[in-house]
Amino acid sequence: MGQSLSLDSCLQLARQNNAELRSAQLEVKKAQEVRNQARTKYFPQISGLAGGYHALQPLLEVNPNDLGNAQARDFLNSLYTAYGESLGLNNTFAMFRYGAVAGVVAVQPIYMGGKIVAGNKLAQVGVDAAQCQAQIKERDILLQVEESYWLVVNLQAKQQLVWATQALLDTLEANVEEAVAAGLAISNDLLRVQLKKNELSAMQVQLTDGIDLASRALAQSIGLDSVSISLDLDTLSNSPFRGSGGSPETSLLQDAVRAAQLRRRMDLADALPHILVGGTYNYGNVMRVEGLDLRGNGWKQNGLLFASIQVPLTGWWETAHKLKEGRYAIEQAQLQQQDLSEKLVLRHQQAANEVHKLSSLLVQMRSSAELAKQNYLLAQENYSAGLSSITELMEAQTLYQKAQTDLIDAQIQYRIALHRLQVL
């Protein structure tokens, strides 16, 4: 047996367990992380580096004989002949055979054409849009859950009505059987009652299957295996209306226009100067000279500061087309905003008209149900007094049952229509 729930409980469980709602909430969290990523662009980008090399042969070798000046070449050769061999020096000096370096680099953007600022604003628009979409999804899912709940209530109310009618027919059947046995009624009257009972039995089977399927659908939408709803007709008549109000579609349309404007601003930034400053610090040995015992041949520390200014010279042609594309995108978003805003107004008016129509219909159905009840009671009195036939009584009973069924449908339809109006 499923858990017995109220409408408020179903809505709360849907907020907690519905897969589509949870997915929409995760989209908001993803958008927030994208916004946090964009914020890091304001800060220095720091990276570490390390590398080394070892060549089979030195990448650079220098010998006095490589000099183009003959006087200098002869002078160096004479010096080497006089002193180099005795000092143990090599006549050829080799560089860049092996080396290694490790360090860090920090780069701070100073001006990127406004791209970082626009990117952060665009990321915030993404968060706002995701939140609006989550609100729309929550509204639609909760409306679906409420419609599923009232469908179960509708079917259960009709089932109660069938049970009550079956009880009346059981009593009527017993009375008709006594009348037939006493010769006061004909067998055809008894057959009419039994046919009506069979009709109600078939209806009861359909209602039971419908309640089972509707309950399963409701349970799935709120994340449970099964549910049950205990509700009588009086509770249906007196339970309050509810609605969250607001229309997040309007905000979503504004976000779409704002996003198009910011994307165009980012395209413009690609054509503006970019200014960066930075610094490096390293420790290594990449320029060791073989053949000379120099003090600088060992590992040493070093660092430098730098600034960079990049001015695009040939990108303006491409950027001009990008800016035109962005302008068209803004115009398109504005047109969609205007069009959908008008459709939202129309949808709200249609929902208001539907509520007004169903409100009038509900008044009529209540009046019809009361008249059908009085007609049925009068038919019962006339039949008991022998002033009418069983056929007239059965017709009155059928009219009364239909009026009650129509009243239940009108109550549910009005409740759902009012909720739709409240959330638009």
Short mmCIF file of C-alpha atoms in Angstrom, two decimals:
data_model
loop_
_atom_site.label_atom_id
_atom_site.label_comp_id
_atom_site.label_asym_id
_atom_site.label_seq_id
_atom_site.Cartn_x
_atom_site.Cartn_y
_atom_site.Cartn_z
CA MET A 1 0.00 0.00 0.00
CA GLY A 2 1.40 3.37 -0.98
CA GLN A 3 2.02 6.24 1.38
CA SER A 4 -1.02 8.48 1.91
CA LEU A 5 -0.11 12.05 0.95
CA SER A 6 -1.65 15.50 0.77
CA LEU A 7 -1.13 17.89 -2.12
CA ASP A 8 1.39 19.93 -0.11
CA SER A 9 3.36 16.76 0.64
CA CYS A 10 3.40 15.80 -3.05
CA LEU A 11 4.67 19.24 -4.06
CA GLN A 12 7.38 19.18 -1.40
CA LEU A 13 8.52 15.70 -2.44
CA ALA A 14 8.61 16.81 -6.08
CA ARG A 15 10.93 19.69 -5.17
CA GLN A 16 13.24 17.24 -3.42
CA ASN A 17 13.12 14.17 -5.65
CA ASN A 18 11.97 15.01 -9.17
CA ALA A 19 14.79 14.16 -11.59
CA GLU A 20 14.08 17.05 -13.97
CA LEU A 21 14.04 19.57 -11.13
CA ARG A 22 17.30 18.22 -9.73
CA SER A 23 18.85 18.42 -13.20
CA ALA A 24 17.74 22.07 -13.50
CA GLN A 25 19.28 22.82 -10.11
CA LEU A 26 22.54 21.24 -11.24
CA GLU A 27 22.47 23.51 -14.30
CA VAL A 28 22.39 26.49 -11.94
CA LYS A 29 25.40 25.13 -10.05
CA LYS A 30 27.25 24.56 -13.32
CA ALA A 31 26.55 28.16 -14.35
CA GLN A 32 27.84 29.38 -10.99
CA GLU A 33 31.08 27.48 -11.49
CA VAL A 34 31.46 29.02 -14.96
CA ARG A 35 31.05 32.43 -13.32
CA ASN A 36 33.72 31.53 -10.75
CA GLN A 37 36.04 30.46 -13.57
CA ALA A 38 35.57 33.83 -15.26
CA ARG A 39 36.50 35.67 -12.07
CA THR A 40 39.94 34.03 -12.04
CA LYS A 41 40.84 35.96 -15.21
CA TYR A 42 41.23 39.09 -13.07
CA PHE A 43 44.19 37.57 -11.22
CA PRO A 44 47.75 36.74 -12.36
CA GLN A 45 48.18 33.52 -14.25
CA ILE A 46 51.10 31.68 -12.62
CA SER A 47 52.72 28.61 -14.13
CA GLY A 48 55.78 26.53 -13.42
CA LEU A 49 58.24 25.31 -16.00
CA ALA A 50 61.09 22.85 -16.14
CA GLY A 51 63.12 21.48 -19.01
CA GLY A 52 66.40 20.13 -20.12
CA TYR A 53 68.30 18.91 -23.18
CA HIS A 54 71.30 16.81 -24.10
CA ALA A 55 72.62 16.93 -27.69
CA LEU A 56 74.85 14.32 -29.29
CA GLN A 57 77.10 17.13 -30.46
CA PRO A 58 77.36 20.71 -29.20
CA LEU A 59 74.93 22.99 -30.94
CA LEU A 60 77.62 25.70 -31.26
CA GLU A 61 81.40 25.26 -31.69
CA VAL A 62 83.86 28.19 -32.03
CA ASN A 63 87.51 27.94 -33.26
CA PRO A 64 89.95 30.80 -34.08
CA ASN A 65 90.13 29.42 -37.61
CA ASP A 66 86.40 30.26 -37.96
CA LEU A 67 87.17 33.97 -37.80
CA GLY A 68 86.99 35.91 -41.04
CA ASN A 69 89.66 38.43 -39.99
CA ALA A 70 93.06 36.96 -40.86
CA GLN A 71 95.00 39.17 -38.42
CA ALA A 72 92.76 38.19 -35.53
CA ARG A 73 92.88 34.55 -36.55
CA ASP A 74 96.68 34.52 -36.67
CA PHE A 75 96.92 36.40 -33.37
CA LEU A 76 94.68 33.94 -31.52
CA ASN A 77 96.45 30.93 -33.00
CA SER A 78 99.80 32.33 -31.94
CA LEU A 79 98.52 32.92 -28.41
CA TYR A 80 97.18 29.40 -28.21
CA THR A 81 100.46 27.99 -29.50
CA ALA A 82 102.40 30.00 -26.96
CA TYR A 83 100.25 29.54 -23.89
CA GLY A 84 97.15 27.42 -24.57
CA GLU A 85 98.66 23.98 -24.68
CA SER A 86 100.75 24.62 -21.60
CA LEU A 87 97.64 25.80 -19.74
CA GLY A 88 95.64 22.76 -20.86
CA LEU A 89 93.15 24.78 -22.89
CA ASN A 90 91.27 23.50 -25.89
CA ASN A 91 91.56 25.39 -29.17
CA THR A 92 87.80 24.83 -29.82
CA PHE A 93 85.03 26.05 -27.52
CA ALA A 94 81.66 24.22 -27.52
CA MET A 95 78.33 25.52 -26.19
CA PHE A 96 74.77 24.22 -25.82
CA ARG A 97 75.49 20.53 -25.55
CA TYR A 98 73.44 19.96 -22.45
CA GLY A 99 71.57 22.00 -19.87
CA ALA A 100 68.51 22.25 -17.64
CA VAL A 101 66.30 24.97 -16.20
CA ALA A 102 63.35 25.28 -13.78
CA GLY A 103 61.31 28.31 -12.82
CA VAL A 104 57.99 30.09 -12.55
CA VAL A 105 56.23 32.62 -14.79
CA ALA A 106 53.55 35.09 -13.68
CA VAL A 107 51.48 37.11 -16.17
CA GLN A 108 49.01 39.80 -15.09
CA PRO A 109 46.54 41.18 -17.65
CA ILE A 110 46.22 44.96 -17.39
CA TYR A 111 43.90 45.69 -20.27
CA MET A 112 42.36 43.12 -22.62
CA GLY A 113 40.03 45.41 -24.51
CA GLY A 114 37.29 44.90 -21.90
CA LYS A 115 37.01 41.19 -22.66
CA ILE A 116 37.54 40.05 -19.07
CA VAL A 117 34.92 42.44 -17.70
CA ALA A 118 32.43 41.49 -20.41
CA GLY A 119 33.17 37.81 -19.88
CA ASN A 120 32.43 38.07 -16.17
CA LYS A 121 29.18 39.92 -16.84
CA LEU A 122 28.23 37.30 -19.41
CA ALA A 123 28.93 34.53 -16.90
CA GLN A 124 26.64 36.25 -14.38
CA VAL A 125 23.93 36.50 -17.05
CA GLY A 126 24.38 32.75 -17.53
CA VAL A 127 23.71 32.20 -13.82
CA ASP A 128 20.61 34.41 -13.95
CA ALA A 129 19.35 32.59 -17.05
CA ALA A 130 19.93 29.19 -15.45
CA GLN A 131 18.00 30.30 -12.36
CA CYS A 132 15.11 31.51 -14.54
CA GLN A 133 15.07 28.23 -16.42
CA ALA A 134 15.08 26.35 -13.12
CA GLN A 135 12.11 28.43 -11.96
CA ILE A 136 10.25 27.68 -15.19
CA LYS A 137 11.03 23.97 -14.85
CA GLU A 138 9.93 23.97 -11.21
CA ARG A 139 6.69 25.75 -12.09
CA ASP A 140 5.91 23.33 -14.92
CA ILE A 141 6.80 20.22 -12.90
CA LEU A 142 4.79 21.34 -9.87
CA LEU A 143 1.84 22.13 -12.12
CA GLN A 144 2.16 18.67 -13.64
CA VAL A 145 2.32 17.11 -10.17
CA GLU A 146 -0.76 19.06 -9.09
CA GLU A 147 -2.65 17.99 -12.21
CA SER A 148 -1.66 14.37 -11.53
CA TYR A 149 -2.79 14.73 -7.93
CA TRP A 150 -6.16 16.14 -8.92
CA LEU A 151 -6.58 13.42 -11.54
CA VAL A 152 -6.26 10.82 -8.78
CA VAL A 153 -8.68 12.84 -6.65
CA ASN A 154 -11.10 13.09 -9.56
CA LEU A 155 -11.08 9.37 -10.14
CA GLN A 156 -11.37 8.61 -6.42
CA ALA A 157 -14.29 11.01 -6.04
CA LYS A 158 -16.04 9.32 -8.96
CA GLN A 159 -15.27 5.96 -7.39
CA GLN A 160 -16.92 7.09 -4.15
CA LEU A 161 -19.92 8.22 -6.17
CA VAL A 162 -20.11 4.81 -7.86
CA TRP A 163 -19.89 3.08 -4.48
CA ALA A 164 -22.72 5.22 -3.12
CA THR A 165 -24.83 4.52 -6.22
CA GLN A 166 -24.13 0.81 -5.96
CA ALA A 167 -25.30 0.84 -2.33
CA LEU A 168 -28.56 2.53 -3.39
CA LEU A 169 -29.04 0.02 -6.19
CA ASP A 170 -28.43 -2.87 -3.80
CA THR A 171 -31.25 -1.58 -1.63
CA LEU A 172 -33.44 -0.97 -4.67
CA GLU A 173 -32.70 -4.44 -6.02
CA ALA A 174 -33.77 -6.04 -2.75
CA ASN A 175 -37.01 -4.02 -2.75
CA VAL A 176 -37.77 -4.87 -6.38
CA GLU A 177 -37.11 -8.56 -5.73
CA GLU A 178 -39.68 -8.47 -2.91
CA ALA A 179 -42.13 -6.61 -5.12
CA VAL A 180 -41.68 -9.14 -7.95
CA ALA A 181 -42.17 -12.02 -5.52
CA ALA A 182 -45.34 -10.38 -4.23
CA GLY A 183 -46.60 -9.74 -7.78
CA LEU A 184 -46.39 -5.97 -7.36
CA ALA A 185 -43.63 -5.54 -10.00
CA ILE A 186 -42.59 -7.28 -13.17
CA SER A 187 -39.36 -9.12 -13.80
CA ASN A 188 -38.31 -6.50 -16.34
CA ASP A 189 -38.00 -3.96 -13.52
CA LEU A 190 -35.57 -6.24 -11.74
CA LEU A 191 -33.57 -6.69 -14.95
CA ARG A 192 -33.25 -2.92 -15.36
CA VAL A 193 -31.77 -2.62 -11.89
CA GLN A 194 -29.38 -5.49 -12.47
CA LEU A 195 -28.26 -4.05 -15.82
CA LYS A 196 -27.51 -0.75 -14.12
CA LYS A 197 -25.51 -2.58 -11.43
CA ASN A 198 -23.50 -4.38 -14.10
CA GLU A 199 -22.83 -1.04 -15.79
CA LEU A 200 -21.56 0.40 -12.53
CA SER A 201 -19.41 -2.68 -11.92
CA ALA A 202 -17.72 -2.19 -15.29
CA MET A 203 -17.24 1.50 -14.49
CA GLN A 204 -15.76 0.52 -11.15
CA VAL A 205 -13.15 -1.68 -12.85
CA GLN A 206 -12.19 1.19 -15.18
CA LEU A 207 -11.92 3.62 -12.30
CA THR A 208 -9.77 1.21 -10.28
CA ASP A 209 -7.36 0.75 -13.19
CA GLY A 210 -7.32 4.50 -13.82
CA ILE A 211 -6.55 5.27 -10.18
CA ASP A 212 -3.72 2.74 -10.20
CA LEU A 213 -2.11 4.21 -13.32
CA ALA A 214 -2.60 7.82 -12.21
CA SER A 215 -1.15 7.03 -8.78
CA ARG A 216 1.89 5.40 -10.35
CA ALA A 217 2.46 8.45 -12.55
CA LEU A 218 2.17 10.73 -9.53
CA ALA A 219 4.57 8.55 -7.53
CA GLN A 220 7.15 8.63 -10.32
CA SER A 221 7.01 12.42 -10.57
CA ILE A 222 7.66 12.86 -6.83
CA GLY A 223 10.31 10.16 -6.54
CA LEU A 224 8.35 7.47 -4.67
CA ASP A 225 7.55 3.86 -5.53
CA SER A 226 3.83 4.26 -4.82
CA VAL A 227 1.36 6.66 -3.24
CA SER A 228 -2.20 6.71 -2.07
CA ILE A 229 -4.53 9.65 -1.47
CA SER A 230 -7.25 9.61 1.14
CA LEU A 231 -9.72 12.33 0.23
CA ASP A 232 -13.48 12.64 0.44
CA LEU A 233 -15.79 14.93 -1.52
CA ASP A 234 -16.03 17.49 1.29
CA THR A 235 -12.23 17.86 1.36
CA LEU A 236 -12.23 18.34 -2.40
CA SER A 237 -14.72 21.19 -2.10
CA ASN A 238 -12.91 22.95 0.73
CA SER A 239 -9.20 22.49 -0.04
CA PRO A 240 -7.47 25.84 -0.77
CA PHE A 241 -6.19 27.10 -4.07
CA ARG A 242 -2.49 27.75 -4.38
CA GLY A 243 -0.13 29.52 -6.77
CA SER A 244 3.41 30.87 -6.72
CA GLY A 245 2.90 33.89 -9.00
CA GLY A 246 5.47 35.52 -11.21
CA SER A 247 6.63 34.84 -14.75
CA PRO A 248 10.37 34.05 -15.09
CA GLU A 249 10.07 34.00 -18.90
CA THR A 250 10.23 37.81 -18.91
CA SER A 251 13.55 37.81 -17.06
CA LEU A 252 14.86 35.05 -19.32
CA LEU A 253 14.11 37.12 -22.41
CA GLN A 254 15.94 40.11 -20.91
CA ASP A 255 18.92 37.86 -20.17
CA ALA A 256 18.98 36.71 -23.81
CA VAL A 257 19.24 40.31 -25.04
CA ARG A 258 21.89 41.16 -22.46
CA ALA A 259 23.92 38.06 -23.40
CA ALA A 260 23.89 39.02 -27.09
CA GLN A 261 25.13 42.52 -26.22
CA LEU A 262 27.97 41.17 -24.09
CA ARG A 263 29.06 38.68 -26.76
CA ARG A 264 29.33 41.55 -29.23
CA ARG A 265 31.39 43.50 -26.71
CA MET A 266 33.75 40.53 -26.38
CA ASP A 267 34.14 40.37 -30.15
CA LEU A 268 35.09 44.05 -30.15
CA ALA A 269 37.71 43.38 -27.45
CA ASP A 270 39.61 41.08 -29.82
CA ALA A 271 40.36 44.08 -32.04
CA LEU A 272 41.57 46.38 -29.24
CA PRO A 273 45.09 46.56 -27.72
CA HIS A 274 46.00 43.99 -25.06
CA ILE A 275 48.42 44.97 -22.32
CA LEU A 276 50.08 42.45 -20.01
CA VAL A 277 52.90 42.61 -17.45
CA GLY A 278 54.71 39.72 -15.86
CA GLY A 279 57.86 38.30 -14.45
CA THR A 280 59.89 35.11 -14.39
CA TYR A 281 62.27 33.50 -11.95
CA ASN A 282 64.43 30.53 -12.96
CA TYR A 283 67.32 28.42 -11.81
CA GLY A 284 69.36 26.49 -14.36
CA ASN A 285 72.36 25.92 -16.52
CA VAL A 286 71.66 26.12 -20.24
CA MET A 287 74.75 27.94 -21.68
CA ARG A 288 77.69 25.96 -20.35
CA VAL A 289 80.87 26.57 -22.40
CA GLU A 290 83.01 23.45 -22.82
CA GLY A 291 86.73 24.03 -23.04
CA LEU A 292 86.83 27.05 -20.69
CA ASP A 293 86.76 27.01 -16.94
CA LEU A 294 84.45 29.99 -16.53
CA ARG A 295 82.73 31.08 -13.31
CA GLY A 296 79.40 31.35 -15.13
CA ASN A 297 79.47 27.73 -16.27
CA GLY A 298 77.65 26.49 -13.15
CA TRP A 299 73.98 26.63 -12.08
CA LYS A 300 72.68 30.08 -11.33
CA GLN A 301 69.51 32.02 -10.53
CA ASN A 302 67.96 34.63 -12.75
CA GLY A 303 64.78 36.58 -13.22
CA LEU A 304 63.24 39.28 -15.34
CA LEU A 305 60.25 41.57 -15.62
CA PHE A 306 58.47 42.19 -18.89
CA ALA A 307 55.56 44.07 -20.40
CA SER A 308 53.66 43.25 -23.56
CA ILE A 309 51.42 45.37 -25.76
CA GLN A 310 49.63 43.60 -28.56
CA VAL A 311 47.86 45.72 -31.18
CA PRO A 312 45.91 43.81 -33.85
CA LEU A 313 46.61 45.28 -37.26
CA THR A 314 44.93 42.90 -39.68
CA GLY A 315 42.07 41.65 -37.50
CA TRP A 316 39.76 44.62 -37.99
CA TRP A 317 38.27 43.26 -41.20
CA GLU A 318 37.25 40.01 -39.55
CA THR A 319 36.14 41.84 -36.40
CA ALA A 320 33.94 44.20 -38.42
CA HIS A 321 31.99 41.20 -39.73
CA LYS A 322 31.81 39.72 -36.23
CA LEU A 323 30.39 42.98 -34.91
CA LYS A 324 27.75 43.02 -37.65
CA GLU A 325 26.87 39.44 -36.78
CA GLY A 326 26.62 40.43 -33.12
CA ARG A 327 24.37 43.39 -33.98
CA TYR A 328 22.04 41.08 -35.89
CA ALA A 329 22.04 38.68 -32.94
CA ILE A 330 21.01 41.54 -30.62
CA GLU A 331 18.20 42.56 -32.98
CA GLN A 332 17.06 38.95 -33.20
CA ALA A 333 17.02 38.61 -29.40
CA GLN A 334 15.07 41.86 -29.08
CA LEU A 335 12.52 40.67 -31.66
CA GLN A 336 12.13 37.39 -29.80
CA GLN A 337 11.73 39.31 -26.56
CA GLN A 338 8.97 41.47 -28.03
CA ASP A 339 7.24 38.53 -29.70
CA LEU A 340 7.33 36.27 -26.66
CA SER A 341 6.30 39.12 -24.36
CA GLU A 342 3.19 39.62 -26.47
CA LYS A 343 2.55 35.88 -26.41
CA LEU A 344 2.89 35.86 -22.62
CA VAL A 345 0.27 38.61 -22.38
CA LEU A 346 -1.99 36.61 -24.69
CA ARG A 347 -1.40 33.44 -22.69
CA HIS A 348 -2.27 35.25 -19.48
CA GLN A 349 -5.47 36.59 -21.04
CA GLN A 350 -6.40 33.12 -22.29
CA ALA A 351 -5.83 31.70 -18.81
CA ALA A 352 -7.99 34.46 -17.28
CA ASN A 353 -10.75 33.77 -19.82
CA GLU A 354 -10.55 30.06 -19.04
CA VAL A 355 -10.91 30.73 -15.30
CA HIS A 356 -13.89 33.01 -15.95
CA LYS A 357 -15.54 30.40 -18.19
CA LEU A 358 -14.96 27.54 -15.76
CA SER A 359 -16.14 29.67 -12.84
CA SER A 360 -19.48 30.21 -14.59
CA LEU A 361 -19.59 26.54 -15.54
CA LEU A 362 -18.92 25.50 -11.95
CA VAL A 363 -21.89 27.57 -10.74
CA GLN A 364 -24.09 25.92 -13.34
CA MET A 365 -22.82 22.43 -12.46
CA ARG A 366 -23.55 23.00 -8.77
CA SER A 367 -27.04 24.16 -9.63
CA SER A 368 -27.55 21.22 -11.97
CA ALA A 369 -26.28 18.77 -9.34
CA GLU A 370 -28.70 20.17 -6.77
CA LEU A 371 -31.62 20.02 -9.21
CA ALA A 372 -30.68 16.47 -10.22
CA LYS A 373 -30.56 15.47 -6.55
CA GLN A 374 -34.01 16.92 -5.89
CA ASN A 375 -35.34 15.23 -9.01
CA TYR A 376 -33.90 11.90 -7.89
CA LEU A 377 -35.36 12.24 -4.37
CA LEU A 378 -38.75 13.12 -5.86
CA ALA A 379 -38.52 10.12 -8.20
CA GLN A 380 -37.78 7.91 -5.22
CA GLU A 381 -40.87 9.21 -3.38
CA ASN A 382 -43.07 8.78 -6.45
CA TYR A 383 -41.77 5.26 -7.03
CA SER A 384 -42.33 4.33 -3.38
CA ALA A 385 -45.88 5.73 -3.62
CA GLY A 386 -46.48 3.84 -6.87
CA LEU A 387 -46.83 7.05 -8.87
CA SER A 388 -43.91 6.34 -11.25
CA SER A 389 -42.20 3.37 -12.85
CA ILE A 390 -38.80 1.90 -12.21
CA THR A 391 -37.74 3.32 -15.58
CA GLU A 392 -38.39 6.87 -14.42
CA LEU A 393 -36.51 6.19 -11.19
CA MET A 394 -33.51 4.78 -13.07
CA GLU A 395 -33.48 7.76 -15.45
CA ALA A 396 -33.52 10.13 -12.48
CA GLN A 397 -30.70 8.18 -10.88
CA THR A 398 -28.65 8.33 -14.11
CA LEU A 399 -29.18 12.09 -14.36
CA TYR A 400 -28.17 12.53 -10.74
CA GLN A 401 -24.98 10.45 -11.17
CA LYS A 402 -24.03 12.35 -14.34
CA ALA A 403 -24.63 15.71 -12.65
CA GLN A 404 -22.40 14.71 -9.75
CA THR A 405 -19.70 13.48 -12.13
CA ASP A 406 -19.87 16.71 -14.14
CA LEU A 407 -19.61 18.71 -10.92
CA ILE A 408 -16.46 16.83 -9.88
CA ASP A 409 -14.90 17.45 -13.31
CA ALA A 410 -15.81 21.14 -13.14
CA GLN A 411 -14.27 21.51 -9.68
CA ILE A 412 -11.00 19.93 -10.79
CA GLN A 413 -10.83 21.88 -14.07
CA TYR A 414 -11.50 25.17 -12.31
CA ARG A 415 -8.86 24.45 -9.68
CA ILE A 416 -6.19 23.66 -12.28
CA ALA A 417 -7.13 26.63 -14.46
CA LEU A 418 -6.91 28.99 -11.50
CA HIS A 419 -3.51 27.62 -10.57
CA ARG A 420 -2.29 28.11 -14.16
CA LEU A 421 -3.44 31.73 -14.02
CA GLN A 422 -1.70 32.29 -10.69
CA VAL A 423 1.69 31.03 -11.91
CA LEU A 424 1.77 32.94 -15.21
#
